[in-house]
Amino acid sequence: MPAAQDWNAARAALLRYLRAKGAPPDLADDVAQETLARLIALSHTQQIGSVFALAFRIADNLIVDGRRREARRRVRESGEVDEEWESDGPSLDRVLDSRRALDVLSLCLGRMPPLRREVLIRRRLNQESCRAIGEDLAMSAKAVEKHITRGLLDLRAALDRAGVDVAGIGG
Protein backbone atom coordinates (compact mmCIF):
# COMPACT_ATOMS: atom_id res chain seq x y z
CA MET A 1 0.00 0.00 0.00
CA PRO A 2 1.40 3.44 -0.92
CA ALA A 3 2.60 5.74 1.84
CA ALA A 4 0.67 8.83 2.99
CA GLN A 5 2.91 11.15 0.97
CA ASP A 6 2.05 9.13 -2.16
CA TRP A 7 -1.65 9.76 -1.50
CA ASN A 8 -0.96 13.47 -1.06
CA ALA A 9 0.99 13.53 -4.32
CA ALA A 10 -1.81 11.62 -6.06
CA ARG A 11 -4.39 14.09 -4.72
CA ALA A 12 -2.37 17.09 -5.90
CA ALA A 13 -1.89 15.51 -9.35
CA LEU A 14 -5.61 14.70 -9.52
CA LEU A 15 -6.60 18.25 -8.70
CA ARG A 16 -4.26 19.62 -11.40
CA TYR A 17 -5.61 17.07 -13.88
CA LEU A 18 -9.26 17.80 -13.13
CA ARG A 19 -8.81 21.56 -13.23
CA ALA A 20 -6.94 21.26 -16.54
CA LYS A 21 -9.98 19.39 -17.86
CA GLY A 22 -12.16 22.34 -16.84
CA ALA A 23 -13.70 20.99 -13.64
CA PRO A 24 -14.74 23.73 -11.20
CA PRO A 25 -12.68 23.73 -7.98
CA ASP A 26 -15.50 22.32 -5.81
CA LEU A 27 -16.18 19.47 -8.26
CA ALA A 28 -12.45 18.78 -8.60
CA ASP A 29 -12.16 18.51 -4.80
CA ASP A 30 -15.14 16.15 -4.58
CA VAL A 31 -13.92 13.93 -7.41
CA ALA A 32 -10.37 13.85 -6.02
CA GLN A 33 -11.68 12.85 -2.58
CA GLU A 34 -13.90 10.09 -3.98
CA THR A 35 -11.09 8.88 -6.24
CA LEU A 36 -8.65 8.63 -3.33
CA ALA A 37 -11.21 6.80 -1.21
CA ARG A 38 -11.63 4.23 -3.97
CA LEU A 39 -7.87 3.94 -4.51
CA ILE A 40 -7.22 3.40 -0.82
CA ALA A 41 -9.93 0.74 -0.66
CA LEU A 42 -8.46 -0.98 -3.73
CA SER A 43 -4.95 -0.83 -2.28
CA HIS A 44 -6.11 -2.96 0.64
CA THR A 45 -7.18 -5.80 -1.65
CA GLN A 46 -5.00 -5.45 -4.77
CA GLN A 47 -1.56 -4.40 -5.84
CA ILE A 48 -1.84 -1.17 -7.83
CA GLY A 49 0.69 -0.93 -10.64
CA SER A 50 0.38 2.81 -11.21
CA VAL A 51 -1.50 4.84 -8.63
CA PHE A 52 -1.56 7.90 -10.89
CA ALA A 53 -2.84 6.09 -14.00
CA LEU A 54 -5.58 4.38 -12.01
CA ALA A 55 -6.43 7.65 -10.24
CA PHE A 56 -6.89 9.49 -13.54
CA ARG A 57 -9.03 6.66 -14.93
CA ILE A 58 -11.26 6.58 -11.83
CA ALA A 59 -11.58 10.38 -11.88
CA ASP A 60 -12.57 10.33 -15.56
CA ASN A 61 -15.19 7.67 -14.85
CA LEU A 62 -16.56 9.65 -11.90
CA ILE A 63 -16.89 12.77 -14.08
CA VAL A 64 -18.69 10.80 -16.80
CA ASP A 65 -20.99 9.15 -14.24
CA GLY A 66 -21.79 12.55 -12.74
CA ARG A 67 -22.67 13.97 -16.16
CA ARG A 68 -24.93 11.00 -16.87
CA ARG A 69 -26.71 11.40 -13.51
CA GLU A 70 -27.20 15.09 -14.20
CA ALA A 71 -28.57 14.41 -17.69
CA ARG A 72 -30.99 11.80 -16.30
CA ARG A 73 -32.10 14.22 -13.60
CA ARG A 74 -32.81 16.93 -16.20
CA VAL A 75 -34.78 14.47 -18.35
CA ARG A 76 -36.74 13.27 -15.30
CA GLU A 77 -37.54 16.84 -14.30
CA SER A 78 -38.69 17.64 -17.83
CA GLY A 79 -41.10 14.70 -17.66
CA GLU A 80 -40.05 13.35 -21.07
CA VAL A 81 -39.09 9.85 -19.93
CA ASP A 82 -41.05 7.34 -17.90
CA GLU A 83 -38.89 6.49 -14.86
CA GLU A 84 -39.94 2.84 -15.16
CA TRP A 85 -37.83 2.58 -18.34
CA GLU A 86 -34.80 4.37 -16.93
CA SER A 87 -31.70 2.31 -16.20
CA ASP A 88 -28.39 2.90 -14.47
CA GLY A 89 -26.90 0.04 -16.49
CA PRO A 90 -24.64 0.56 -19.49
CA SER A 91 -26.23 1.48 -22.81
CA LEU A 92 -26.74 -1.18 -25.45
CA ASP A 93 -24.04 0.46 -27.59
CA ARG A 94 -21.59 0.27 -24.72
CA VAL A 95 -22.40 -3.39 -24.09
CA LEU A 96 -21.93 -4.22 -27.77
CA ASP A 97 -18.66 -2.27 -27.95
CA SER A 98 -17.41 -4.11 -24.86
CA ARG A 99 -18.31 -7.48 -26.35
CA ARG A 100 -16.58 -6.60 -29.60
CA ALA A 101 -13.44 -5.55 -27.71
CA LEU A 102 -13.56 -8.79 -25.73
CA ASP A 103 -13.84 -10.81 -28.95
CA VAL A 104 -10.87 -8.97 -30.48
CA LEU A 105 -8.76 -9.41 -27.33
CA SER A 106 -9.67 -13.09 -27.07
CA LEU A 107 -8.74 -13.72 -30.70
CA CYS A 108 -5.47 -11.83 -30.29
CA LEU A 109 -4.58 -13.76 -27.12
CA GLY A 110 -5.28 -17.02 -28.94
CA ARG A 111 -2.86 -16.05 -31.71
CA MET A 112 -0.08 -14.95 -29.33
CA PRO A 113 2.94 -17.15 -28.71
CA PRO A 114 2.06 -19.38 -25.73
CA LEU A 115 4.77 -18.00 -23.44
CA ARG A 116 3.80 -14.37 -24.09
CA ARG A 117 0.12 -15.21 -23.53
CA GLU A 118 0.86 -17.03 -20.27
CA VAL A 119 3.05 -14.21 -18.94
CA LEU A 120 0.52 -11.56 -19.89
CA ILE A 121 -2.43 -13.41 -18.34
CA ARG A 122 -0.53 -14.19 -15.16
CA ARG A 123 0.59 -10.58 -14.73
CA ARG A 124 -2.44 -8.60 -15.90
CA LEU A 125 -5.31 -10.88 -14.95
CA ASN A 126 -3.91 -12.86 -12.02
CA GLN A 127 -1.87 -9.92 -10.67
CA GLU A 128 1.24 -12.05 -10.17
CA SER A 129 4.53 -10.21 -9.76
CA CYS A 130 7.09 -10.24 -12.56
CA ARG A 131 9.57 -11.83 -10.19
CA ALA A 132 7.21 -14.69 -9.28
CA ILE A 133 6.36 -15.32 -12.93
CA GLY A 134 10.04 -15.25 -13.83
CA GLU A 135 10.92 -17.73 -11.09
CA ASP A 136 8.17 -20.12 -12.19
CA LEU A 137 9.18 -19.91 -15.84
CA ALA A 138 12.96 -19.75 -15.30
CA MET A 139 13.19 -16.23 -16.76
CA SER A 140 14.50 -12.94 -15.52
CA ALA A 141 12.01 -10.32 -14.36
CA LYS A 142 13.24 -8.13 -17.23
CA ALA A 143 12.36 -10.85 -19.76
CA VAL A 144 8.91 -11.13 -18.18
CA GLU A 145 8.45 -7.36 -18.51
CA LYS A 146 9.42 -7.53 -22.21
CA HIS A 147 6.84 -10.25 -22.82
CA ILE A 148 4.21 -8.13 -21.08
CA THR A 149 5.13 -5.04 -23.12
CA ARG A 150 5.04 -6.96 -26.39
CA GLY A 151 1.76 -8.62 -25.43
CA LEU A 152 0.14 -5.30 -24.58
CA LEU A 153 1.40 -3.84 -27.86
CA ASP A 154 -0.11 -6.81 -29.70
CA LEU A 155 -3.45 -6.28 -27.95
CA ARG A 156 -3.45 -2.54 -28.64
CA ALA A 157 -2.61 -3.13 -32.32
CA ALA A 158 -5.42 -5.70 -32.64
CA LEU A 159 -7.91 -3.25 -31.11
CA ASP A 160 -6.69 -0.47 -33.40
CA ARG A 161 -6.96 -2.72 -36.48
CA ALA A 162 -10.50 -3.63 -35.48
CA GLY A 163 -11.39 0.02 -34.92
CA VAL A 164 -12.26 -0.54 -31.26
CA ASP A 165 -11.93 2.56 -29.05
CA VAL A 166 -11.42 1.23 -25.53
CA ALA A 167 -11.51 4.74 -24.06
CA GLY A 168 -15.18 4.95 -24.97
CA ILE A 169 -15.88 1.58 -23.35
CA GLY A 170 -14.24 2.12 -19.95
CA GLY A 171 -15.60 5.61 -19.29
PDB file of C-alpha atoms in Angstrom:
ATOM      1  CA  MET A   1       0.000   0.000   0.000  1.00  0.00           C
ATOM      2  CA  PRO A   2       1.400   3.439  -0.920  1.00  0.00           C
ATOM      3  CA  ALA A   3       2.598   5.742   1.842  1.00  0.00           C
ATOM      4  CA  ALA A   4       0.675   8.833   2.988  1.00  0.00           C
ATOM      5  CA  GLN A   5       2.910  11.150   0.966  1.00  0.00           C
ATOM      6  CA  ASP A   6       2.047   9.132  -2.160  1.00  0.00           C
ATOM      7  CA  TRP A   7      -1.651   9.756  -1.503  1.00  0.00           C
ATOM      8  CA  ASN A   8      -0.962  13.474  -1.056  1.00  0.00           C
ATOM      9  CA  ALA A   9       0.987  13.531  -4.321  1.00  0.00           C
ATOM     10  CA  ALA A  10      -1.807  11.624  -6.063  1.00  0.00           C
ATOM     11  CA  ARG A  11      -4.393  14.091  -4.719  1.00  0.00           C
ATOM     12  CA  ALA A  12      -2.369  17.085  -5.903  1.00  0.00           C
ATOM     13  CA  ALA A  13      -1.893  15.512  -9.349  1.00  0.00           C
ATOM     14  CA  LEU A  14      -5.607  14.696  -9.522  1.00  0.00           C
ATOM     15  CA  LEU A  15      -6.595  18.253  -8.698  1.00  0.00           C
ATOM     16  CA  ARG A  16      -4.258  19.618 -11.404  1.00  0.00           C
ATOM     17  CA  TYR A  17      -5.606  17.065 -13.885  1.00  0.00           C
ATOM     18  CA  LEU A  18      -9.259  17.796 -13.129  1.00  0.00           C
ATOM     19  CA  ARG A  19      -8.805  21.564 -13.233  1.00  0.00           C
ATOM     20  CA  ALA A  20      -6.940  21.259 -16.540  1.00  0.00           C
ATOM     21  CA  LYS A  21      -9.982  19.391 -17.864  1.00  0.00           C
ATOM     22  CA  GLY A  22     -12.162  22.338 -16.842  1.00  0.00           C
ATOM     23  CA  ALA A  23     -13.700  20.988 -13.636  1.00  0.00           C
ATOM     24  CA  PRO A  24     -14.737  23.735 -11.200  1.00  0.00           C
ATOM     25  CA  PRO A  25     -12.679  23.732  -7.975  1.00  0.00           C
ATOM     26  CA  ASP A  26     -15.495  22.321  -5.806  1.00  0.00           C
ATOM     27  CA  LEU A  27     -16.183  19.472  -8.257  1.00  0.00           C
ATOM     28  CA  ALA A  28     -12.449  18.782  -8.596  1.00  0.00           C
ATOM     29  CA  ASP A  29     -12.162  18.513  -4.799  1.00  0.00           C
ATOM     30  CA  ASP A  30     -15.144  16.153  -4.581  1.00  0.00           C
ATOM     31  CA  VAL A  31     -13.923  13.927  -7.410  1.00  0.00           C
ATOM     32  CA  ALA A  32     -10.374  13.852  -6.021  1.00  0.00           C
ATOM     33  CA  GLN A  33     -11.675  12.850  -2.584  1.00  0.00           C
ATOM     34  CA  GLU A  34     -13.904  10.088  -3.976  1.00  0.00           C
ATOM     35  CA  THR A  35     -11.087   8.879  -6.238  1.00  0.00           C
ATOM     36  CA  LEU A  36      -8.651   8.633  -3.334  1.00  0.00           C
ATOM     37  CA  ALA A  37     -11.214   6.797  -1.212  1.00  0.00           C
ATOM     38  CA  ARG A  38     -11.634   4.232  -3.969  1.00  0.00           C
ATOM     39  CA  LEU A  39      -7.874   3.939  -4.512  1.00  0.00           C
ATOM     40  CA  ILE A  40      -7.219   3.400  -0.821  1.00  0.00           C
ATOM     41  CA  ALA A  41      -9.934   0.737  -0.660  1.00  0.00           C
ATOM     42  CA  LEU A  42      -8.464  -0.982  -3.725  1.00  0.00           C
ATOM     43  CA  SER A  43      -4.947  -0.833  -2.284  1.00  0.00           C
ATOM     44  CA  HIS A  44      -6.110  -2.961   0.644  1.00  0.00           C
ATOM     45  CA  THR A  45      -7.176  -5.805  -1.650  1.00  0.00           C
ATOM     46  CA  GLN A  46      -4.999  -5.450  -4.771  1.00  0.00           C
ATOM     47  CA  GLN A  47      -1.555  -4.403  -5.839  1.00  0.00           C
ATOM     48  CA  ILE A  48      -1.844  -1.175  -7.826  1.00  0.00           C
ATOM     49  CA  GLY A  49       0.689  -0.934 -10.643  1.00  0.00           C
ATOM     50  CA  SER A  50       0.380   2.810 -11.213  1.00  0.00           C
ATOM     51  CA  VAL A  51      -1.503   4.843  -8.635  1.00  0.00           C
ATOM     52  CA  PHE A  52      -1.559   7.896 -10.894  1.00  0.00           C
ATOM     53  CA  ALA A  53      -2.843   6.091 -14.001  1.00  0.00           C
ATOM     54  CA  LEU A  54      -5.582   4.383 -12.015  1.00  0.00           C
ATOM     55  CA  ALA A  55      -6.434   7.645 -10.238  1.00  0.00           C
ATOM     56  CA  PHE A  56      -6.889   9.489 -13.538  1.00  0.00           C
ATOM     57  CA  ARG A  57      -9.030   6.658 -14.927  1.00  0.00           C
ATOM     58  CA  ILE A  58     -11.256   6.583 -11.826  1.00  0.00           C
ATOM     59  CA  ALA A  59     -11.576  10.383 -11.879  1.00  0.00           C
ATOM     60  CA  ASP A  60     -12.567  10.333 -15.564  1.00  0.00           C
ATOM     61  CA  ASN A  61     -15.185   7.671 -14.847  1.00  0.00           C
ATOM     62  CA  LEU A  62     -16.563   9.653 -11.898  1.00  0.00           C
ATOM     63  CA  ILE A  63     -16.886  12.771 -14.076  1.00  0.00           C
ATOM     64  CA  VAL A  64     -18.688  10.803 -16.798  1.00  0.00           C
ATOM     65  CA  ASP A  65     -20.985   9.148 -14.240  1.00  0.00           C
ATOM     66  CA  GLY A  66     -21.792  12.550 -12.743  1.00  0.00           C
ATOM     67  CA  ARG A  67     -22.669  13.973 -16.163  1.00  0.00           C
ATOM     68  CA  ARG A  68     -24.929  11.000 -16.866  1.00  0.00           C
ATOM     69  CA  ARG A  69     -26.714  11.399 -13.509  1.00  0.00           C
ATOM     70  CA  GLU A  70     -27.202  15.089 -14.199  1.00  0.00           C
ATOM     71  CA  ALA A  71     -28.571  14.406 -17.691  1.00  0.00           C
ATOM     72  CA  ARG A  72     -30.991  11.796 -16.299  1.00  0.00           C
ATOM     73  CA  ARG A  73     -32.096  14.224 -13.599  1.00  0.00           C
ATOM     74  CA  ARG A  74     -32.810  16.925 -16.203  1.00  0.00           C
ATOM     75  CA  VAL A  75     -34.783  14.473 -18.347  1.00  0.00           C
ATOM     76  CA  ARG A  76     -36.739  13.267 -15.302  1.00  0.00           C
ATOM     77  CA  GLU A  77     -37.541  16.840 -14.304  1.00  0.00           C
ATOM     78  CA  SER A  78     -38.688  17.644 -17.828  1.00  0.00           C
ATOM     79  CA  GLY A  79     -41.099  14.697 -17.658  1.00  0.00           C
ATOM     80  CA  GLU A  80     -40.052  13.353 -21.068  1.00  0.00           C
ATOM     81  CA  VAL A  81     -39.091   9.846 -19.930  1.00  0.00           C
ATOM     82  CA  ASP A  82     -41.050   7.341 -17.897  1.00  0.00           C
ATOM     83  CA  GLU A  83     -38.888   6.489 -14.860  1.00  0.00           C
ATOM     84  CA  GLU A  84     -39.936   2.844 -15.162  1.00  0.00           C
ATOM     85  CA  TRP A  85     -37.827   2.577 -18.345  1.00  0.00           C
ATOM     86  CA  GLU A  86     -34.797   4.371 -16.930  1.00  0.00           C
ATOM     87  CA  SER A  87     -31.700   2.307 -16.200  1.00  0.00           C
ATOM     88  CA  ASP A  88     -28.389   2.897 -14.471  1.00  0.00           C
ATOM     89  CA  GLY A  89     -26.900   0.037 -16.495  1.00  0.00           C
ATOM     90  CA  PRO A  90     -24.636   0.565 -19.487  1.00  0.00           C
ATOM     91  CA  SER A  91     -26.226   1.477 -22.806  1.00  0.00           C
ATOM     92  CA  LEU A  92     -26.737  -1.177 -25.454  1.00  0.00           C
ATOM     93  CA  ASP A  93     -24.039   0.459 -27.594  1.00  0.00           C
ATOM     94  CA  ARG A  94     -21.589   0.273 -24.722  1.00  0.00           C
ATOM     95  CA  VAL A  95     -22.399  -3.390 -24.088  1.00  0.00           C
ATOM     96  CA  LEU A  96     -21.934  -4.222 -27.769  1.00  0.00           C
ATOM     97  CA  ASP A  97     -18.663  -2.265 -27.948  1.00  0.00           C
ATOM     98  CA  SER A  98     -17.409  -4.114 -24.863  1.00  0.00           C
ATOM     99  CA  ARG A  99     -18.314  -7.484 -26.351  1.00  0.00           C
ATOM    100  CA  ARG A 100     -16.578  -6.597 -29.604  1.00  0.00           C
ATOM    101  CA  ALA A 101     -13.444  -5.552 -27.710  1.00  0.00           C
ATOM    102  CA  LEU A 102     -13.560  -8.788 -25.731  1.00  0.00           C
ATOM    103  CA  ASP A 103     -13.844 -10.808 -28.951  1.00  0.00           C
ATOM    104  CA  VAL A 104     -10.874  -8.974 -30.485  1.00  0.00           C
ATOM    105  CA  LEU A 105      -8.764  -9.412 -27.331  1.00  0.00           C
ATOM    106  CA  SER A 106      -9.671 -13.095 -27.068  1.00  0.00           C
ATOM    107  CA  LEU A 107      -8.739 -13.722 -30.699  1.00  0.00           C
ATOM    108  CA  CYS A 108      -5.467 -11.829 -30.291  1.00  0.00           C
ATOM    109  CA  LEU A 109      -4.581 -13.761 -27.119  1.00  0.00           C
ATOM    110  CA  GLY A 110      -5.284 -17.015 -28.937  1.00  0.00           C
ATOM    111  CA  ARG A 111      -2.856 -16.050 -31.708  1.00  0.00           C
ATOM    112  CA  MET A 112      -0.084 -14.952 -29.334  1.00  0.00           C
ATOM    113  CA  PRO A 113       2.936 -17.149 -28.708  1.00  0.00           C
ATOM    114  CA  PRO A 114       2.056 -19.382 -25.727  1.00  0.00           C
ATOM    115  CA  LEU A 115       4.769 -18.004 -23.438  1.00  0.00           C
ATOM    116  CA  ARG A 116       3.799 -14.371 -24.094  1.00  0.00           C
ATOM    117  CA  ARG A 117       0.123 -15.207 -23.525  1.00  0.00           C
ATOM    118  CA  GLU A 118       0.861 -17.032 -20.266  1.00  0.00           C
ATOM    119  CA  VAL A 119       3.054 -14.211 -18.939  1.00  0.00           C
ATOM    120  CA  LEU A 120       0.516 -11.557 -19.893  1.00  0.00           C
ATOM    121  CA  ILE A 121      -2.426 -13.405 -18.344  1.00  0.00           C
ATOM    122  CA  ARG A 122      -0.532 -14.191 -15.160  1.00  0.00           C
ATOM    123  CA  ARG A 123       0.595 -10.580 -14.729  1.00  0.00           C
ATOM    124  CA  ARG A 124      -2.440  -8.598 -15.901  1.00  0.00           C
ATOM    125  CA  LEU A 125      -5.312 -10.881 -14.948  1.00  0.00           C
ATOM    126  CA  ASN A 126      -3.909 -12.857 -12.024  1.00  0.00           C
ATOM    127  CA  GLN A 127      -1.875  -9.916 -10.666  1.00  0.00           C
ATOM    128  CA  GLU A 128       1.239 -12.049 -10.166  1.00  0.00           C
ATOM    129  CA  SER A 129       4.527 -10.207  -9.760  1.00  0.00           C
ATOM    130  CA  CYS A 130       7.086 -10.239 -12.560  1.00  0.00           C
ATOM    131  CA  ARG A 131       9.569 -11.826 -10.194  1.00  0.00           C
ATOM    132  CA  ALA A 132       7.211 -14.695  -9.283  1.00  0.00           C
ATOM    133  CA  ILE A 133       6.355 -15.322 -12.925  1.00  0.00           C
ATOM    134  CA  GLY A 134      10.043 -15.254 -13.834  1.00  0.00           C
ATOM    135  CA  GLU A 135      10.920 -17.727 -11.091  1.00  0.00           C
ATOM    136  CA  ASP A 136       8.169 -20.121 -12.190  1.00  0.00           C
ATOM    137  CA  LEU A 137       9.182 -19.911 -15.843  1.00  0.00           C
ATOM    138  CA  ALA A 138      12.963 -19.747 -15.298  1.00  0.00           C
ATOM    139  CA  MET A 139      13.185 -16.235 -16.763  1.00  0.00           C
ATOM    140  CA  SER A 140      14.500 -12.936 -15.520  1.00  0.00           C
ATOM    141  CA  ALA A 141      12.012 -10.320 -14.361  1.00  0.00           C
ATOM    142  CA  LYS A 142      13.240  -8.127 -17.231  1.00  0.00           C
ATOM    143  CA  ALA A 143      12.361 -10.846 -19.762  1.00  0.00           C
ATOM    144  CA  VAL A 144       8.906 -11.131 -18.184  1.00  0.00           C
ATOM    145  CA  GLU A 145       8.452  -7.357 -18.514  1.00  0.00           C
ATOM    146  CA  LYS A 146       9.423  -7.533 -22.205  1.00  0.00           C
ATOM    147  CA  HIS A 147       6.835 -10.250 -22.824  1.00  0.00           C
ATOM    148  CA  ILE A 148       4.212  -8.126 -21.081  1.00  0.00           C
ATOM    149  CA  THR A 149       5.126  -5.042 -23.117  1.00  0.00           C
ATOM    150  CA  ARG A 150       5.040  -6.961 -26.389  1.00  0.00           C
ATOM    151  CA  GLY A 151       1.763  -8.622 -25.428  1.00  0.00           C
ATOM    152  CA  LEU A 152       0.142  -5.303 -24.582  1.00  0.00           C
ATOM    153  CA  LEU A 153       1.402  -3.836 -27.859  1.00  0.00           C
ATOM    154  CA  ASP A 154      -0.114  -6.814 -29.698  1.00  0.00           C
ATOM    155  CA  LEU A 155      -3.451  -6.284 -27.949  1.00  0.00           C
ATOM    156  CA  ARG A 156      -3.455  -2.541 -28.641  1.00  0.00           C
ATOM    157  CA  ALA A 157      -2.612  -3.134 -32.320  1.00  0.00           C
ATOM    158  CA  ALA A 158      -5.421  -5.698 -32.635  1.00  0.00           C
ATOM    159  CA  LEU A 159      -7.915  -3.252 -31.111  1.00  0.00           C
ATOM    160  CA  ASP A 160      -6.694  -0.469 -33.403  1.00  0.00           C
ATOM    161  CA  ARG A 161      -6.964  -2.716 -36.484  1.00  0.00           C
ATOM    162  CA  ALA A 162     -10.504  -3.635 -35.480  1.00  0.00           C
ATOM    163  CA  GLY A 163     -11.391   0.023 -34.923  1.00  0.00           C
ATOM    164  CA  VAL A 164     -12.256  -0.535 -31.263  1.00  0.00           C
ATOM    165  CA  ASP A 165     -11.929   2.559 -29.053  1.00  0.00           C
ATOM    166  CA  VAL A 166     -11.424   1.232 -25.527  1.00  0.00           C
ATOM    167  CA  ALA A 167     -11.512   4.740 -24.056  1.00  0.00           C
ATOM    168  CA  GLY A 168     -15.182   4.945 -24.971  1.00  0.00           C
ATOM    169  CA  ILE A 169     -15.882   1.580 -23.346  1.00  0.00           C
ATOM    170  CA  GLY A 170     -14.242   2.123 -19.950  1.00  0.00           C
ATOM    171  CA  GLY A 171     -15.595   5.608 -19.289  1.00  0.00           C
TER     172      GLY A 171
END
